[in-house]
Phi, psi and omega in degrees: 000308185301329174308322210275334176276350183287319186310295222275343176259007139277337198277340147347272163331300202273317144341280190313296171314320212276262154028285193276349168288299191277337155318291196294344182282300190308329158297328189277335169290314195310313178281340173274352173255345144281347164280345149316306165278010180259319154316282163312351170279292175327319167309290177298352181285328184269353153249353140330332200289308200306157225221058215279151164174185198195122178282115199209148195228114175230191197102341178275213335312162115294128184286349176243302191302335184265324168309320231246295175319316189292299186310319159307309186293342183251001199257310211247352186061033174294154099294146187226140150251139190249131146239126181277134166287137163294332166321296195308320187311304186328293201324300174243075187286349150301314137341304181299315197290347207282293189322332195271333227237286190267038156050043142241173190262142211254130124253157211283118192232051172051169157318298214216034145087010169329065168325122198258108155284177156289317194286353176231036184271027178248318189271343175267350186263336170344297213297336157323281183295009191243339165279339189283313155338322209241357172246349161292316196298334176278295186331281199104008171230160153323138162263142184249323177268132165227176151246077180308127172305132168069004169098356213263098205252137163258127182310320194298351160287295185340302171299297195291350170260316172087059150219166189251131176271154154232139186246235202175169201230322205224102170248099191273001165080020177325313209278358163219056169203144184252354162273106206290330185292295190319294217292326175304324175306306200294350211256291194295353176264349177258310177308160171202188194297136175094337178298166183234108194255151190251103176237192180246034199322001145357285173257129157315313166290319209298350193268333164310295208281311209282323193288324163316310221276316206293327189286346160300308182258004137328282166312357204226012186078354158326170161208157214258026194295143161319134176317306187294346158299322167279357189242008166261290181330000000 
């Protein structure tokens, strides 16, 4: 008798521990999963935070001011959207493959800088297409993106092209002024979340004035995107 109760109060015991073993693992998950989701909230909470724009340069490449842009941008872990003229694209198709090779996003600036009238809107979508041509043969990818010149867009391309115009919110007017303090002033003093701002690699100051503006608004918590992030996401 005394055996039989000794048997039933270990199997007790060993019952119980076995219990309070799998009880304390199932506590150590429950709290490891929550801090897993406490983790994962805190993440989604700190990309709520970010603070998004985009930065865009057109008219190039340049063979030395736009190498000089690039190089600023990557020394800083910046991204850009460049829209390029299919001329230039020609010229320094090496340029193009960089931008494309250090992730920024490439779109369509026309041929020769083309203002689209009533009277030449056979000769600006030519001209679309004949720059969308000449930056898949450097890429190898579709272009999706344009920078109609001077802003001047007929909607009815989107369809027949299957492309998106992007115009910009923040213009400091980089192409006729040589003063690099001004146009940084007008960039860090006009943004805000989201904005798309509008430049030139072209010129030497826009490029001195674009590097200024970015380490400023670095410092001030931007973050740096592609265009089509502000305008899908």
């Amino acid at each position: 008798m005394k055996k039989m109760i000794t048997a039933f109060l270990l199997f007790d015991f060993v019952a119980a521990m076995l219990f309070l073993g799998v009880y304390g693992l199932r506590s150590k998950a429950v709290a490891a999963d929550s801090g897993l989701v406490r983790m994962v909230d805190s993440g989604l909470e700190g990309a709520e935070d970010v603070r998004k724009i985009a930065i865009t340069f057109d008219d190039g490449p340049h063979p030395s001011y736009t190498e000089q842009l690039l190089d600023g941008l990557k020394e800083r872990g910046v991204v850009a959207t460049f829209f390029v003229t299919g001329e230039h694209a020609q010229l320094h198709p090496d340029i193009i493959r960089r931008m494309q090779e250090e992730g920024h996003l490439i779109g369509n600036h026309t041929y020769s800088h083309i203002q689209l009238t009533r009277a030449n809107r056979e000769v600006f979508k030519e001209e679309l297409i004949k720059t969308n041509e000449i930056l898949k043969n450097i890429t190898g990818e579709e272009v999706q993106y344009v920078r109609p010149p001077y802003g001047s867009w007929d909607k009815s391309f989107e369809k027949e092209l299957n492309m998106f115009p992007v115009l910009w919110t923040v213009d400091p007017l980089d192409w006729c002024s040589k003063n690099v303090s001004c146009i940084t002033e007008k960039i860090v003093n006009k943004v805000e979340e989201n904005d798309i701002i509008l430049m030139h690699d072209y010129y030497a100051t826009s490029v001195t004035a674009a590097l200024k503006a970015i380490d400023e608004l670095l410092e001030e918590g931007y973050t740096f995107v592609t265009v089509e992030e502000i305008l899908f996401d």
